[in-house]
Amino acid sequence: MSAHPYDHGHTVAGWTGFGIAGAGTAVVGFGVCTVSWPLLAVGASVALAGLVVTWVLHLAGWGKPPGPRPREQWGWRVRDVSARQGHAGCLGCRLAGRGRPAAREVSGRAVVPAVRSGAQDVRPVGAGRTDG
């Protein structure tokens, strides 16, 4: 039994992407050993395909957002129902146009420290002053 509240993202999207990218990396390694440019290109393409497949599966709900989750969602075959709205802070969801952070409200007022009575303004004339 684990003592931490994380499941470290063991998901269908994560394992599938890892498998495809691992196979692509193996092909790249074989291409390096045999000095074969076509194998290098194929291996790099397969590794890139692993990235794309992981992203698509994540958007389809087979990936999970980062951070702690309830224990019942720790299984790697549990589908994430919040994927349609996008995960807060998730780069993949932001790239897909999901999970945009809410716009921050700005009051429009600037905080300016008050000038103490008796204190002189030591800024030289012309340094942003309009009073002469």
Short mmCIF file of N, CA and C in Angstrom, two decimals:
data_model
loop_
_atom_site.label_atom_id
_atom_site.label_comp_id
_atom_site.label_asym_id
_atom_site.label_seq_id
_atom_site.Cartn_x
_atom_site.Cartn_y
_atom_site.Cartn_z
N MET A 1 0.84 -1.18 0.00
CA MET A 1 0.00 0.00 0.00
C MET A 1 0.88 1.24 0.00
N SER A 2 0.47 2.22 -0.74
CA SER A 2 1.25 3.43 -0.91
C SER A 2 0.83 4.47 0.13
N ALA A 3 1.79 5.25 0.60
CA ALA A 3 1.52 6.27 1.60
C ALA A 3 1.38 7.66 0.99
N HIS A 4 1.46 7.78 -0.31
CA HIS A 4 1.35 9.08 -0.95
C HIS A 4 0.06 9.17 -1.75
N PRO A 5 -0.47 10.40 -1.97
CA PRO A 5 -1.75 10.56 -2.65
C PRO A 5 -1.66 10.59 -4.17
N TYR A 6 -0.57 10.13 -4.75
CA TYR A 6 -0.38 10.20 -6.19
C TYR A 6 -0.35 8.80 -6.79
N ASP A 7 -0.77 8.71 -8.05
CA ASP A 7 -0.62 7.45 -8.77
C ASP A 7 0.38 7.58 -9.90
N HIS A 8 1.04 8.72 -10.00
CA HIS A 8 2.12 8.98 -10.96
C HIS A 8 1.71 8.81 -12.41
N GLY A 9 0.43 8.97 -12.72
CA GLY A 9 -0.02 9.01 -14.10
C GLY A 9 0.04 7.70 -14.86
N HIS A 10 -0.08 6.58 -14.17
CA HIS A 10 -0.10 5.29 -14.87
C HIS A 10 -1.44 5.17 -15.58
N THR A 11 -1.43 5.47 -16.89
CA THR A 11 -2.66 5.50 -17.66
C THR A 11 -2.46 4.76 -18.97
N VAL A 12 -3.56 4.51 -19.64
CA VAL A 12 -3.50 3.89 -20.97
C VAL A 12 -2.70 4.78 -21.92
N ALA A 13 -2.95 6.09 -21.86
CA ALA A 13 -2.22 7.02 -22.73
C ALA A 13 -0.73 6.99 -22.42
N GLY A 14 -0.38 6.99 -21.14
CA GLY A 14 1.03 6.99 -20.77
C GLY A 14 1.76 5.72 -21.18
N TRP A 15 1.15 4.57 -20.90
CA TRP A 15 1.81 3.30 -21.24
C TRP A 15 1.89 3.09 -22.75
N THR A 16 0.84 3.46 -23.47
CA THR A 16 0.86 3.30 -24.93
C THR A 16 1.92 4.20 -25.55
N GLY A 17 1.94 5.46 -25.11
CA GLY A 17 2.95 6.38 -25.63
C GLY A 17 4.36 5.93 -25.29
N PHE A 18 4.56 5.42 -24.08
CA PHE A 18 5.87 4.93 -23.68
C PHE A 18 6.30 3.75 -24.55
N GLY A 19 5.38 2.85 -24.82
CA GLY A 19 5.71 1.68 -25.65
C GLY A 19 6.10 2.07 -27.06
N ILE A 20 5.32 2.97 -27.66
CA ILE A 20 5.63 3.40 -29.03
C ILE A 20 6.93 4.19 -29.06
N ALA A 21 7.11 5.12 -28.12
CA ALA A 21 8.34 5.91 -28.09
C ALA A 21 9.55 5.03 -27.78
N GLY A 22 9.38 4.02 -26.93
CA GLY A 22 10.48 3.09 -26.64
C GLY A 22 10.88 2.31 -27.88
N ALA A 23 9.89 1.87 -28.66
CA ALA A 23 10.21 1.16 -29.90
C ALA A 23 10.92 2.09 -30.89
N GLY A 24 10.47 3.34 -30.97
CA GLY A 24 11.13 4.30 -31.86
C GLY A 24 12.56 4.58 -31.42
N THR A 25 12.78 4.66 -30.13
CA THR A 25 14.13 4.88 -29.62
C THR A 25 15.03 3.68 -29.91
N ALA A 26 14.48 2.48 -29.81
CA ALA A 26 15.26 1.29 -30.14
C ALA A 26 15.66 1.29 -31.62
N VAL A 27 14.74 1.70 -32.49
CA VAL A 27 15.07 1.77 -33.92
C VAL A 27 16.14 2.84 -34.16
N VAL A 28 16.03 3.98 -33.47
CA VAL A 28 17.06 5.01 -33.60
C VAL A 28 18.41 4.47 -33.14
N GLY A 29 18.42 3.76 -32.01
CA GLY A 29 19.67 3.17 -31.52
C GLY A 29 20.27 2.18 -32.50
N PHE A 30 19.41 1.36 -33.10
CA PHE A 30 19.89 0.41 -34.10
C PHE A 30 20.42 1.16 -35.33
N GLY A 31 19.76 2.25 -35.69
CA GLY A 31 20.23 3.07 -36.81
C GLY A 31 21.58 3.71 -36.53
N VAL A 32 21.81 4.11 -35.29
CA VAL A 32 23.11 4.67 -34.93
C VAL A 32 24.20 3.60 -35.02
N CYS A 33 23.88 2.41 -34.51
CA CYS A 33 24.87 1.32 -34.52
C CYS A 33 25.22 0.88 -35.94
N THR A 34 24.25 0.90 -36.84
CA THR A 34 24.49 0.45 -38.22
C THR A 34 24.79 1.62 -39.17
N VAL A 35 24.83 2.83 -38.64
CA VAL A 35 25.06 4.05 -39.41
C VAL A 35 24.11 4.10 -40.61
N SER A 36 22.83 3.99 -40.31
CA SER A 36 21.80 3.97 -41.34
C SER A 36 20.88 5.18 -41.16
N TRP A 37 20.98 6.12 -42.10
CA TRP A 37 20.12 7.30 -42.05
C TRP A 37 18.64 6.95 -42.19
N PRO A 38 18.26 5.99 -43.04
CA PRO A 38 16.83 5.65 -43.11
C PRO A 38 16.29 5.10 -41.79
N LEU A 39 17.09 4.29 -41.07
CA LEU A 39 16.63 3.80 -39.78
C LEU A 39 16.51 4.92 -38.75
N LEU A 40 17.42 5.87 -38.81
CA LEU A 40 17.33 7.02 -37.91
C LEU A 40 16.03 7.80 -38.17
N ALA A 41 15.71 8.02 -39.44
CA ALA A 41 14.50 8.76 -39.80
C ALA A 41 13.24 7.99 -39.38
N VAL A 42 13.23 6.69 -39.61
CA VAL A 42 12.07 5.87 -39.24
C VAL A 42 11.91 5.85 -37.72
N GLY A 43 13.01 5.68 -36.99
CA GLY A 43 12.95 5.65 -35.54
C GLY A 43 12.47 6.96 -34.96
N ALA A 44 12.97 8.07 -35.49
CA ALA A 44 12.52 9.38 -35.03
C ALA A 44 11.05 9.59 -35.34
N SER A 45 10.60 9.12 -36.49
CA SER A 45 9.18 9.24 -36.85
C SER A 45 8.30 8.41 -35.92
N VAL A 46 8.75 7.22 -35.58
CA VAL A 46 7.98 6.37 -34.66
C VAL A 46 7.92 7.01 -33.27
N ALA A 47 9.04 7.57 -32.80
CA ALA A 47 9.05 8.24 -31.50
C ALA A 47 8.12 9.44 -31.50
N LEU A 48 8.10 10.20 -32.58
CA LEU A 48 7.19 11.34 -32.70
C LEU A 48 5.74 10.87 -32.75
N ALA A 49 5.50 9.75 -33.42
CA ALA A 49 4.14 9.18 -33.45
C ALA A 49 3.69 8.79 -32.05
N GLY A 50 4.63 8.31 -31.22
CA GLY A 50 4.29 7.99 -29.83
C GLY A 50 3.82 9.21 -29.07
N LEU A 51 4.44 10.34 -29.31
CA LEU A 51 4.03 11.59 -28.68
C LEU A 51 2.62 11.98 -29.11
N VAL A 52 2.36 11.89 -30.40
CA VAL A 52 1.04 12.25 -30.93
C VAL A 52 -0.04 11.30 -30.42
N VAL A 53 0.25 10.00 -30.40
CA VAL A 53 -0.72 9.01 -29.90
C VAL A 53 -1.03 9.26 -28.43
N THR A 54 -0.02 9.57 -27.64
CA THR A 54 -0.24 9.87 -26.22
C THR A 54 -1.14 11.07 -26.06
N TRP A 55 -0.90 12.11 -26.84
CA TRP A 55 -1.70 13.33 -26.75
C TRP A 55 -3.15 13.05 -27.13
N VAL A 56 -3.37 12.32 -28.22
CA VAL A 56 -4.73 12.02 -28.67
C VAL A 56 -5.46 11.16 -27.62
N LEU A 57 -4.78 10.16 -27.06
CA LEU A 57 -5.41 9.34 -26.02
C LEU A 57 -5.71 10.16 -24.77
N HIS A 58 -4.83 11.07 -24.43
CA HIS A 58 -5.07 11.94 -23.27
C HIS A 58 -6.32 12.78 -23.49
N LEU A 59 -6.46 13.34 -24.67
CA LEU A 59 -7.63 14.16 -24.98
C LEU A 59 -8.91 13.32 -25.04
N ALA A 60 -8.78 12.04 -25.36
CA ALA A 60 -9.94 11.15 -25.42
C ALA A 60 -10.35 10.64 -24.03
N GLY A 61 -9.60 11.03 -23.00
CA GLY A 61 -9.97 10.64 -21.65
C GLY A 61 -9.17 9.50 -21.08
N TRP A 62 -8.17 9.00 -21.80
CA TRP A 62 -7.37 7.88 -21.31
C TRP A 62 -6.10 8.34 -20.61
N GLY A 63 -5.95 9.64 -20.45
CA GLY A 63 -4.86 10.20 -19.66
C GLY A 63 -5.47 10.94 -18.48
N LYS A 64 -4.66 11.28 -17.51
CA LYS A 64 -5.18 11.96 -16.33
C LYS A 64 -4.41 13.24 -16.08
N PRO A 65 -5.03 14.19 -15.37
CA PRO A 65 -4.32 15.43 -15.05
C PRO A 65 -3.24 15.18 -14.02
N PRO A 66 -2.26 16.06 -13.94
CA PRO A 66 -1.24 15.91 -12.90
C PRO A 66 -1.81 16.22 -11.52
N GLY A 67 -1.18 15.72 -10.50
CA GLY A 67 -1.56 16.02 -9.13
C GLY A 67 -2.33 14.89 -8.47
N PRO A 68 -2.71 15.11 -7.21
CA PRO A 68 -3.40 14.06 -6.45
C PRO A 68 -4.80 13.81 -6.97
N ARG A 69 -5.23 12.57 -6.86
CA ARG A 69 -6.57 12.16 -7.27
C ARG A 69 -7.15 11.24 -6.20
N PRO A 70 -8.47 11.09 -6.18
CA PRO A 70 -9.06 10.13 -5.26
C PRO A 70 -8.56 8.71 -5.56
N ARG A 71 -8.49 7.90 -4.55
CA ARG A 71 -7.94 6.55 -4.69
C ARG A 71 -8.70 5.70 -5.73
N GLU A 72 -10.01 5.92 -5.88
CA GLU A 72 -10.78 5.13 -6.84
C GLU A 72 -10.42 5.45 -8.29
N GLN A 73 -9.68 6.53 -8.53
CA GLN A 73 -9.25 6.89 -9.88
C GLN A 73 -7.79 6.52 -10.14
N TRP A 74 -7.18 5.74 -9.26
CA TRP A 74 -5.77 5.40 -9.40
C TRP A 74 -5.53 4.29 -10.43
N GLY A 75 -6.52 3.52 -10.76
CA GLY A 75 -6.32 2.43 -11.71
C GLY A 75 -5.92 2.95 -13.09
N TRP A 76 -5.05 2.22 -13.76
CA TRP A 76 -4.55 2.72 -15.05
C TRP A 76 -5.57 2.58 -16.15
N ARG A 77 -6.60 1.77 -15.95
CA ARG A 77 -7.65 1.61 -16.97
C ARG A 77 -8.90 2.43 -16.66
N VAL A 78 -8.81 3.35 -15.71
CA VAL A 78 -9.94 4.21 -15.37
C VAL A 78 -9.93 5.42 -16.29
N ARG A 79 -11.03 5.64 -16.95
CA ARG A 79 -11.13 6.76 -17.89
C ARG A 79 -11.42 8.06 -17.14
N ASP A 80 -10.80 9.14 -17.55
CA ASP A 80 -10.97 10.44 -16.91
C ASP A 80 -12.17 11.15 -17.53
N VAL A 81 -13.18 11.42 -16.72
CA VAL A 81 -14.40 12.04 -17.24
C VAL A 81 -14.27 13.55 -17.35
N SER A 82 -13.24 14.15 -16.77
CA SER A 82 -13.08 15.60 -16.84
C SER A 82 -12.25 16.04 -18.05
N ALA A 83 -11.91 15.12 -18.94
CA ALA A 83 -11.02 15.45 -20.07
C ALA A 83 -11.69 16.37 -21.09
N ARG A 84 -13.01 16.32 -21.22
CA ARG A 84 -13.67 17.17 -22.21
C ARG A 84 -13.52 18.65 -21.90
N GLN A 85 -13.53 19.01 -20.62
CA GLN A 85 -13.38 20.41 -20.24
C GLN A 85 -11.92 20.83 -20.24
N GLY A 86 -11.02 19.88 -20.20
CA GLY A 86 -9.59 20.18 -20.14
C GLY A 86 -9.11 20.21 -18.71
N HIS A 87 -7.87 19.90 -18.52
CA HIS A 87 -7.28 19.88 -17.19
C HIS A 87 -6.57 21.21 -16.94
N ALA A 88 -6.77 21.75 -15.78
CA ALA A 88 -6.11 23.01 -15.41
C ALA A 88 -4.60 22.79 -15.36
N GLY A 89 -3.86 23.65 -16.00
CA GLY A 89 -2.41 23.56 -15.97
C GLY A 89 -1.82 22.50 -16.88
N CYS A 90 -2.62 21.91 -17.77
CA CYS A 90 -2.14 20.85 -18.64
C CYS A 90 -1.76 21.44 -20.01
N LEU A 91 -0.51 21.29 -20.39
CA LEU A 91 -0.04 21.82 -21.67
C LEU A 91 -0.76 21.16 -22.84
N GLY A 92 -0.97 19.85 -22.79
CA GLY A 92 -1.65 19.15 -23.87
C GLY A 92 -3.07 19.64 -24.07
N CYS A 93 -3.77 19.90 -22.97
CA CYS A 93 -5.14 20.41 -23.08
C CYS A 93 -5.14 21.84 -23.61
N ARG A 94 -4.18 22.65 -23.18
CA ARG A 94 -4.11 24.03 -23.69
C ARG A 94 -3.80 24.05 -25.17
N LEU A 95 -2.93 23.14 -25.64
CA LEU A 95 -2.63 23.08 -27.07
C LEU A 95 -3.84 22.69 -27.88
N ALA A 96 -4.75 21.91 -27.27
CA ALA A 96 -5.97 21.50 -27.96
C ALA A 96 -7.10 22.50 -27.80
N GLY A 97 -6.84 23.60 -27.07
CA GLY A 97 -7.87 24.62 -26.88
C GLY A 97 -8.80 24.32 -25.74
N ARG A 98 -8.41 23.41 -24.86
CA ARG A 98 -9.24 23.07 -23.70
C ARG A 98 -8.55 23.57 -22.43
N GLY A 99 -9.35 23.73 -21.38
CA GLY A 99 -8.79 24.05 -20.08
C GLY A 99 -8.10 25.38 -20.01
N ARG A 100 -8.62 26.38 -20.70
CA ARG A 100 -8.03 27.71 -20.64
C ARG A 100 -8.17 28.25 -19.22
N PRO A 101 -7.12 28.86 -18.69
CA PRO A 101 -7.24 29.44 -17.36
C PRO A 101 -8.22 30.60 -17.38
N ALA A 102 -8.96 30.75 -16.29
CA ALA A 102 -9.94 31.84 -16.20
C ALA A 102 -9.22 33.18 -16.21
N ALA A 103 -9.84 34.14 -16.88
CA ALA A 103 -9.24 35.48 -16.95
C ALA A 103 -9.26 36.10 -15.56
N ARG A 104 -8.16 36.70 -15.19
CA ARG A 104 -8.07 37.33 -13.88
C ARG A 104 -8.75 38.69 -13.93
N GLU A 105 -9.50 38.96 -12.88
CA GLU A 105 -10.15 40.26 -12.81
C GLU A 105 -9.16 41.28 -12.30
N VAL A 106 -9.14 42.41 -12.96
CA VAL A 106 -8.26 43.49 -12.57
C VAL A 106 -9.14 44.65 -12.13
N SER A 107 -8.84 45.21 -10.98
CA SER A 107 -9.68 46.27 -10.44
C SER A 107 -9.50 47.58 -11.20
N GLY A 108 -8.37 47.75 -11.88
CA GLY A 108 -8.14 48.97 -12.62
C GLY A 108 -7.52 50.07 -11.78
N ARG A 109 -7.40 49.87 -10.47
CA ARG A 109 -6.80 50.87 -9.61
C ARG A 109 -5.35 50.51 -9.35
N ALA A 110 -4.49 51.47 -9.45
CA ALA A 110 -3.07 51.26 -9.16
C ALA A 110 -2.80 51.63 -7.71
N VAL A 111 -1.97 50.88 -7.07
CA VAL A 111 -1.60 51.17 -5.69
C VAL A 111 -0.40 52.09 -5.72
N VAL A 112 -0.57 53.28 -5.14
CA VAL A 112 0.49 54.29 -5.11
C VAL A 112 0.76 54.62 -3.65
N PRO A 113 2.00 54.53 -3.22
CA PRO A 113 2.27 54.87 -1.82
C PRO A 113 2.02 56.36 -1.57
N ALA A 114 1.48 56.65 -0.41
CA ALA A 114 1.17 58.04 -0.06
C ALA A 114 2.47 58.77 0.28
N VAL A 115 2.50 60.06 -0.07
CA VAL A 115 3.65 60.90 0.25
C VAL A 115 3.46 61.42 1.66
N ARG A 116 4.48 61.27 2.49
CA ARG A 116 4.39 61.75 3.87
C ARG A 116 4.40 63.28 3.88
N SER A 117 3.68 63.82 4.79
CA SER A 117 3.67 65.28 4.90
C SER A 117 5.05 65.74 5.35
N GLY A 118 5.54 66.79 4.74
CA GLY A 118 6.85 67.32 5.07
C GLY A 118 7.96 66.70 4.24
N ALA A 119 7.69 65.61 3.53
CA ALA A 119 8.72 64.98 2.71
C ALA A 119 8.81 65.72 1.39
N GLN A 120 10.01 65.92 0.91
CA GLN A 120 10.20 66.62 -0.35
C GLN A 120 10.29 65.64 -1.50
N ASP A 121 9.83 66.06 -2.67
CA ASP A 121 9.94 65.25 -3.87
C ASP A 121 11.32 65.52 -4.45
N VAL A 122 12.17 64.50 -4.48
CA VAL A 122 13.56 64.69 -4.91
C VAL A 122 13.78 64.35 -6.37
N ARG A 123 12.72 64.07 -7.12
CA ARG A 123 12.89 63.79 -8.54
C ARG A 123 13.23 65.06 -9.29
N PRO A 124 14.19 65.00 -10.19
CA PRO A 124 14.53 66.21 -10.95
C PRO A 124 13.43 66.55 -11.94
N VAL A 125 13.39 67.82 -12.31
CA VAL A 125 12.40 68.28 -13.29
C VAL A 125 12.64 67.56 -14.60
N GLY A 126 11.56 67.06 -15.22
CA GLY A 126 11.67 66.37 -16.50
C GLY A 126 11.70 64.85 -16.36
N ALA A 127 11.79 64.38 -15.14
CA ALA A 127 11.82 62.93 -14.92
C ALA A 127 10.42 62.43 -14.62
N GLY A 128 9.50 62.68 -15.52
CA GLY A 128 8.15 62.21 -15.35
C GLY A 128 7.26 63.21 -14.62
N ARG A 129 7.80 64.36 -14.27
CA ARG A 129 7.02 65.36 -13.56
C ARG A 129 6.28 66.25 -14.55
N THR A 130 5.12 66.66 -14.17
CA THR A 130 4.35 67.56 -15.03
C THR A 130 4.09 68.89 -14.34
N ASP A 131 4.61 69.06 -13.13
CA ASP A 131 4.31 70.28 -12.39
C ASP A 131 5.41 71.33 -12.50
N GLY A 132 6.34 71.16 -13.40
CA GLY A 132 7.29 72.21 -13.62
C GLY A 132 8.64 71.77 -13.46
#
